[in-house]
CSV table of C-alpha atoms in Angstrom, one decimal:
chain,number,residue,atom,x,y,z
K,867,UNK,CA,133.5,136.4,12.4
K,868,UNK,CA,130.7,135.4,15.0
K,869,UNK,CA,127.3,135.4,13.6
K,870,UNK,CA,124.4,135.6,16.0
K,871,UNK,CA,121.0,134.6,14.5
K,872,UNK,CA,118.2,136.3,16.5
K,873,UNK,CA,120.4,138.9,17.8
K,874,UNK,CA,117.5,141.2,18.7
K,875,UNK,CA,116.3,139.0,21.5
K,876,UNK,CA,117.4,139.0,25.0
K,877,UNK,CA,119.7,136.0,24.7
K,878,UNK,CA,121.2,137.0,21.4
K,879,UNK,CA,121.7,140.7,22.3
K,880,UNK,CA,123.6,139.6,25.4
K,881,UNK,CA,125.8,137.1,23.5
K,882,UNK,CA,126.6,139.8,20.9
K,883,UNK,CA,127.4,142.4,23.6
K,884,UNK,CA,129.7,139.9,25.5
K,885,UNK,CA,131.6,139.0,22.2
K,886,UNK,CA,131.9,142.6,21.2
K,887,UNK,CA,133.2,143.5,24.7
K,888,UNK,CA,135.8,140.7,24.2
K,889,UNK,CA,136.9,142.5,21.0
K,890,UNK,CA,135.6,140.1,18.5
K,891,UNK,CA,133.8,140.8,15.2
K,892,UNK,CA,130.2,140.1,15.4
K,893,UNK,CA,127.5,140.0,12.6
K,894,UNK,CA,124.1,140.5,14.3
K,895,UNK,CA,121.3,139.0,12.3
K,896,UNK,CA,117.7,140.4,12.8
K,897,UNK,CA,114.4,140.0,10.9
K,898,UNK,CA,113.6,143.7,10.8
K,899,UNK,CA,116.0,146.6,10.3
K,900,UNK,CA,114.1,148.5,13.0
K,901,UNK,CA,115.7,146.2,15.6
K,902,UNK,CA,119.2,147.0,14.6
K,903,UNK,CA,120.0,150.2,16.4
K,904,UNK,CA,121.2,148.9,19.7
K,905,UNK,CA,123.4,146.3,18.1
K,906,UNK,CA,124.9,148.9,15.7
K,907,UNK,CA,125.7,151.0,18.7
K,908,UNK,CA,128.0,148.3,20.1
K,909,UNK,CA,129.8,147.9,16.9
K,910,UNK,CA,128.2,144.8,15.3
K,911,UNK,CA,128.0,144.3,11.6
K,912,UNK,CA,124.3,144.1,10.7
K,913,UNK,CA,122.3,141.7,8.5
K,914,UNK,CA,118.7,141.3,8.0
K,915,UNK,CA,117.5,137.7,7.3
K,916,UNK,CA,114.4,135.7,7.0
K,917,UNK,CA,115.0,132.6,9.1
K,918,UNK,CA,112.4,130.7,6.9
K,919,UNK,CA,114.4,131.1,3.7
K,920,UNK,CA,117.6,129.0,3.4
K,921,UNK,CA,119.1,131.5,0.9
K,922,UNK,CA,118.6,134.4,3.2
K,923,UNK,CA,120.2,132.5,6.1
K,924,UNK,CA,123.1,131.5,3.9
K,925,UNK,CA,123.8,135.1,3.1
K,926,UNK,CA,123.7,136.0,6.7
K,927,UNK,CA,126.2,133.3,7.7
K,928,UNK,CA,128.6,133.8,4.8
K,929,UNK,CA,132.2,133.8,6.1
K,930,UNK,CA,131.3,132.8,9.7
K,931,UNK,CA,133.6,130.7,11.7
K,932,UNK,CA,131.0,130.3,14.5
K,933,UNK,CA,127.1,130.6,14.5
K,934,UNK,CA,124.7,131.0,17.3
K,935,UNK,CA,121.3,129.6,16.3
K,936,UNK,CA,118.1,130.6,17.7
K,937,UNK,CA,114.7,129.3,16.3
K,938,UNK,CA,112.0,131.2,18.1
K,939,UNK,CA,108.6,129.6,18.5
K,940,UNK,CA,106.4,131.6,16.0
K,941,UNK,CA,103.8,132.8,18.6
K,942,UNK,CA,101.5,134.5,16.0
K,943,UNK,CA,101.4,131.6,13.6
K,944,UNK,CA,98.2,129.5,13.6
K,945,UNK,CA,100.5,126.3,13.6
K,946,UNK,CA,103.6,127.3,15.6
K,947,UNK,CA,105.0,123.8,15.5
K,948,UNK,CA,105.0,123.5,11.7
K,949,UNK,CA,106.3,127.0,11.3
K,950,UNK,CA,109.1,126.4,13.7
K,951,UNK,CA,110.1,123.0,12.0
K,952,UNK,CA,110.2,124.8,8.7
K,953,UNK,CA,112.5,127.4,10.2
K,954,UNK,CA,114.7,124.8,11.6
K,955,UNK,CA,114.9,123.1,8.2
K,956,UNK,CA,115.8,126.3,6.4
K,957,UNK,CA,118.5,127.1,8.8
K,958,UNK,CA,120.0,123.6,8.8
K,959,UNK,CA,120.0,123.6,5.1
K,960,UNK,CA,122.1,126.8,4.9
K,961,UNK,CA,124.5,125.4,7.6
K,962,UNK,CA,124.9,122.1,5.8
K,963,UNK,CA,125.7,123.8,2.5
K,964,UNK,CA,128.5,125.9,4.1
K,965,UNK,CA,129.3,124.5,7.6
K,966,UNK,CA,131.1,126.9,9.9
K,967,UNK,CA,133.7,125.6,12.4
K,968,UNK,CA,131.3,125.8,15.3
K,969,UNK,CA,127.5,125.9,15.7
K,970,UNK,CA,125.9,126.6,19.0
K,971,UNK,CA,122.2,126.0,19.3
K,972,UNK,CA,120.1,127.5,22.0
K,973,UNK,CA,117.9,124.5,23.1
K,974,UNK,CA,115.7,123.5,26.1
K,975,UNK,CA,115.8,121.2,29.2
K,976,UNK,CA,114.1,118.0,28.0
K,977,UNK,CA,115.3,118.2,24.4
K,978,UNK,CA,116.5,114.6,24.6
K,979,UNK,CA,112.8,113.5,24.5
K,980,UNK,CA,111.4,112.9,21.0
K,981,UNK,CA,107.7,113.3,22.1
K,982,UNK,CA,105.4,114.0,24.9
K,983,UNK,CA,106.9,117.4,25.9
K,984,UNK,CA,105.0,119.9,23.9
K,985,UNK,CA,107.1,122.8,22.6
K,986,UNK,CA,110.3,121.0,23.8
K,987,UNK,CA,109.9,118.5,21.0
K,988,UNK,CA,110.7,121.1,18.6
K,989,UNK,CA,114.1,121.6,20.2
K,990,UNK,CA,114.6,117.9,20.0
K,991,UNK,CA,114.0,118.3,16.3
K,992,UNK,CA,116.4,121.1,16.2
K,993,UNK,CA,119.1,119.1,17.8
K,994,UNK,CA,118.4,116.0,15.6
K,995,UNK,CA,118.6,118.1,12.4
K,996,UNK,CA,121.8,119.8,13.4
K,997,UNK,CA,123.5,116.5,13.8
K,998,UNK,CA,123.5,116.4,10.0
K,999,UNK,CA,125.8,119.5,9.8
K,1000,UNK,CA,129.5,119.0,9.6
K,1001,UNK,CA,130.4,121.4,12.3
K,1002,UNK,CA,131.4,121.1,15.9
K,1003,UNK,CA,128.1,121.3,17.7
K,1004,UNK,CA,127.2,122.7,21.1
K,1005,UNK,CA,123.6,122.4,22.4
K,1006,UNK,CA,122.9,124.9,25.2
K,1007,UNK,CA,119.9,123.7,27.0
K,1008,UNK,CA,118.3,126.3,29.4
K,1009,UNK,CA,115.7,125.9,32.0
K,1010,UNK,CA,112.5,127.8,31.9
K,1011,UNK,CA,113.2,131.5,31.4
K,1012,UNK,CA,112.3,133.8,34.2
K,1013,UNK,CA,110.7,136.3,31.9
K,1014,UNK,CA,108.0,133.9,30.8
K,1015,UNK,CA,106.2,135.0,34.0
K,1016,UNK,CA,105.8,138.4,32.2
K,1017,UNK,CA,102.7,136.9,30.5
K,1018,UNK,CA,100.7,136.7,33.6
K,1019,UNK,CA,102.3,139.3,35.8
K,1020,UNK,CA,100.1,142.3,34.7
K,1021,UNK,CA,97.0,140.4,35.7
K,1022,UNK,CA,98.7,139.4,38.9
K,1023,UNK,CA,99.6,143.0,39.9
K,1024,UNK,CA,96.1,144.1,39.1
K,1025,UNK,CA,94.2,141.3,41.0
K,1026,UNK,CA,96.7,140.1,43.5
K,1027,UNK,CA,96.7,136.4,42.2
K,1028,UNK,CA,99.5,134.8,40.3
K,1029,UNK,CA,98.1,131.9,38.3
K,1030,UNK,CA,100.4,128.8,38.0
K,1031,UNK,CA,100.3,125.9,35.7
K,1032,UNK,CA,103.1,124.4,37.9
K,1033,UNK,CA,101.4,121.7,40.1
K,1034,UNK,CA,101.7,121.5,43.2
K,1035,UNK,CA,102.5,125.0,44.1
K,1036,UNK,CA,105.4,123.8,46.4
K,1037,UNK,CA,107.1,121.7,43.7
K,1038,UNK,CA,110.6,123.1,42.9
K,1039,UNK,CA,111.6,123.6,39.3
K,1040,UNK,CA,114.6,125.1,37.5
K,1041,UNK,CA,114.6,128.6,36.0
K,1042,UNK,CA,117.1,131.0,34.5
K,1043,UNK,CA,117.5,134.6,33.3
K,1044,UNK,CA,117.9,135.1,29.6
K,1045,UNK,CA,120.9,137.3,30.2
K,1046,UNK,CA,122.8,134.4,31.9
K,1047,UNK,CA,121.9,132.1,28.9
K,1048,UNK,CA,123.4,134.8,26.5
K,1049,UNK,CA,126.5,135.2,28.6
K,1050,UNK,CA,127.1,131.5,28.8
K,1051,UNK,CA,126.6,131.1,25.0
K,1052,UNK,CA,129.2,133.6,24.3
K,1053,UNK,CA,131.6,131.9,26.7
K,1054,UNK,CA,131.0,128.6,24.9
K,1055,UNK,CA,131.5,130.1,21.4
K,1056,UNK,CA,134.9,131.4,22.7
K,1057,UNK,CA,135.9,128.0,24.3
K,1058,UNK,CA,138.9,126.8,22.2
K,1059,UNK,CA,138.6,123.1,23.2
K,1060,UNK,CA,139.7,120.5,20.6
K,1061,UNK,CA,136.9,119.4,18.3
K,1062,UNK,CA,134.9,116.3,19.5
K,1063,UNK,CA,132.8,113.8,17.5
K,1064,UNK,CA,129.7,114.1,19.6
K,1065,UNK,CA,127.8,117.4,20.3
K,1066,UNK,CA,128.7,119.2,23.5
K,1067,UNK,CA,125.6,119.4,25.7
K,1068,UNK,CA,125.5,122.1,28.4
K,1069,UNK,CA,122.8,122.9,30.7
K,1070,UNK,CA,122.1,126.2,32.6
K,1071,UNK,CA,119.8,127.1,35.3
K,1072,UNK,CA,119.8,129.6,38.2
K,1073,UNK,CA,121.6,128.7,41.4
K,1074,UNK,CA,118.4,128.0,43.3
K,1075,UNK,CA,115.3,126.2,42.1
K,1076,UNK,CA,112.0,127.8,43.0
K,1077,UNK,CA,108.3,127.0,43.5
K,1078,UNK,CA,105.3,128.9,42.3
K,1079,UNK,CA,104.8,130.1,45.9
K,1080,UNK,CA,108.5,131.6,45.7
K,1081,UNK,CA,107.5,133.3,42.5
K,1082,UNK,CA,104.4,134.9,44.1
K,1083,UNK,CA,106.4,136.0,47.1
K,1084,UNK,CA,109.2,137.4,45.0
K,1085,UNK,CA,106.7,139.4,42.9
K,1086,UNK,CA,105.0,140.7,45.9
K,1087,UNK,CA,108.3,141.9,47.4
K,1088,UNK,CA,109.5,143.5,44.2
K,1089,UNK,CA,106.2,145.2,43.4
K,1090,UNK,CA,105.2,146.1,47.0
K,1091,UNK,CA,101.8,144.6,46.5
K,1092,UNK,CA,100.2,141.5,48.0
K,1093,UNK,CA,100.3,138.5,45.6
K,1094,UNK,CA,99.1,135.0,46.2
K,1095,UNK,CA,99.8,132.0,44.0
K,1096,UNK,CA,96.9,130.1,42.7
K,1097,UNK,CA,97.1,126.6,41.3
K,1098,UNK,CA,95.1,126.8,38.1
K,1099,UNK,CA,92.9,123.6,37.6
K,1100,UNK,CA,94.0,121.8,34.6
K,1101,UNK,CA,90.5,122.2,33.0
K,1102,UNK,CA,91.2,126.0,33.0
K,1103,UNK,CA,94.6,126.0,31.4
K,1104,UNK,CA,93.5,126.6,27.8
K,1105,UNK,CA,91.4,129.5,28.8
K,1106,UNK,CA,94.3,131.1,30.8
K,1107,UNK,CA,96.6,130.6,27.9
K,1108,UNK,CA,94.1,132.1,25.5
K,1109,UNK,CA,93.7,135.2,27.5
K,1110,UNK,CA,97.5,135.5,27.5
K,1111,UNK,CA,97.4,135.8,23.8
K,1112,UNK,CA,98.2,132.2,22.6
K,1113,UNK,CA,96.4,130.6,19.9
K,1114,UNK,CA,94.8,127.1,20.0
K,1115,UNK,CA,97.7,125.1,18.8
K,1116,UNK,CA,100.3,127.1,20.7
K,1117,UNK,CA,98.2,126.6,23.9
K,1118,UNK,CA,98.2,122.8,23.3
K,1119,UNK,CA,102.0,122.9,23.0
K,1120,UNK,CA,102.2,124.7,26.5
K,1121,UNK,CA,99.7,122.4,28.1
K,1122,UNK,CA,101.6,119.3,26.9
K,1123,UNK,CA,104.9,120.9,28.2
K,1124,UNK,CA,103.3,121.7,31.5
K,1125,UNK,CA,102.0,118.1,31.9
K,1126,UNK,CA,105.6,116.8,31.3
K,1127,UNK,CA,107.1,119.4,33.8
K,1128,UNK,CA,104.5,118.3,36.5
K,1129,UNK,CA,105.3,114.6,35.7
K,1130,UNK,CA,109.0,115.3,36.4
K,1131,UNK,CA,110.0,114.6,32.8
K,1132,UNK,CA,111.7,118.1,32.1
K,1133,UNK,CA,115.0,118.4,33.8
K,1134,UNK,CA,118.7,118.1,33.3
K,1135,UNK,CA,119.9,115.1,31.3
K,1136,UNK,CA,122.5,114.6,33.9
K,1137,UNK,CA,124.6,111.8,32.4
K,1138,UNK,CA,125.4,113.8,29.2
K,1139,UNK,CA,125.2,117.5,30.2
K,1140,UNK,CA,127.8,119.8,31.6
K,1141,UNK,CA,125.9,121.8,34.3
K,1142,UNK,CA,126.4,125.6,34.6
K,1143,UNK,CA,124.5,128.0,36.9
K,1144,UNK,CA,123.5,131.7,36.1
K,1145,UNK,CA,124.2,134.3,38.8
K,1146,UNK,CA,120.8,136.3,38.3
K,1147,UNK,CA,118.2,135.7,41.0
K,1148,UNK,CA,114.5,135.8,40.4
K,1149,UNK,CA,114.2,138.9,42.5
K,1150,UNK,CA,116.8,140.7,40.3
K,1151,UNK,CA,115.1,139.7,37.0
K,1152,UNK,CA,111.6,140.7,38.3
K,1153,UNK,CA,113.0,144.1,39.4
K,1154,UNK,CA,114.4,144.6,35.9
K,1155,UNK,CA,111.1,143.6,34.4
K,1156,UNK,CA,108.8,145.7,36.7
K,1157,UNK,CA,108.8,149.0,34.7
K,1158,UNK,CA,107.4,147.4,31.5
K,1159,UNK,CA,105.1,145.1,33.5
K,1160,UNK,CA,103.6,147.9,35.5
K,1161,UNK,CA,103.0,149.8,32.4
K,1162,UNK,CA,101.2,146.9,30.8
K,1163,UNK,CA,99.2,146.4,33.9
K,1164,UNK,CA,98.2,150.1,34.0
K,1165,UNK,CA,99.1,150.3,37.6
K,1166,UNK,CA,101.5,152.8,39.2
K,1167,UNK,CA,105.0,151.6,40.0
K,1168,UNK,CA,105.9,151.4,43.7
K,1169,UNK,CA,108.5,154.1,44.5
């Protein structure tokens, strides 16, 4: 039995779908029963669990030989870092009590750094805590997800300006589609290599790195509207993030992460990581996102 925690998200749903297509039993774990219909439709066993409660997680992973672990950043929480650390501790406690053969954790580029990287330090904490679990461990570190641009795309479509915290605008950075992360996660869960003492670290990004200028040009091409990239002055970052719906502490985590990105600290840990590359291009991902983005922006879709 494969257990997918966070199965309602883009990555988890793709992992569950790939495993089911391969004929495997999957228990899809969601936090709300309302999220379960698409997963039931592909033949998943369903479980509802509170990732903040170790007993709830323990019930969800009971009988699993492999678990895919996702700890989402609690965006709505006043202190998302503290909330995510608690979630990690609850999940790890359940895994430590009844360790499955294999645990795959969805992590982040830069997770090797213990500090100075904002949100990414929470993935360092996740990896560190999981090392206390007596299972074969795989850390799947992904680059920045392409759909993160959805936060600012509605405003970009309305005003023709794409704000970027990536400085300078022509600096290349890695990115990846969530569906490619989910597909690779399923592949790694199915990989029957002999157990190893150290965790297996695998990185994934798209085949081409992009710049903020590329992102604006791609959005313009997909939407059929003129879009120009704008380098947001650092003094304005907090205001931009607040307008995107992030609270004060969450915004600070993003700001610290962007500072680390712009300083070149967030990248593949090349000497320990197996490198993989997703097939989805930025244009393909933006085209798939466009219907919901145009609806949020209250502008008609281009036909």
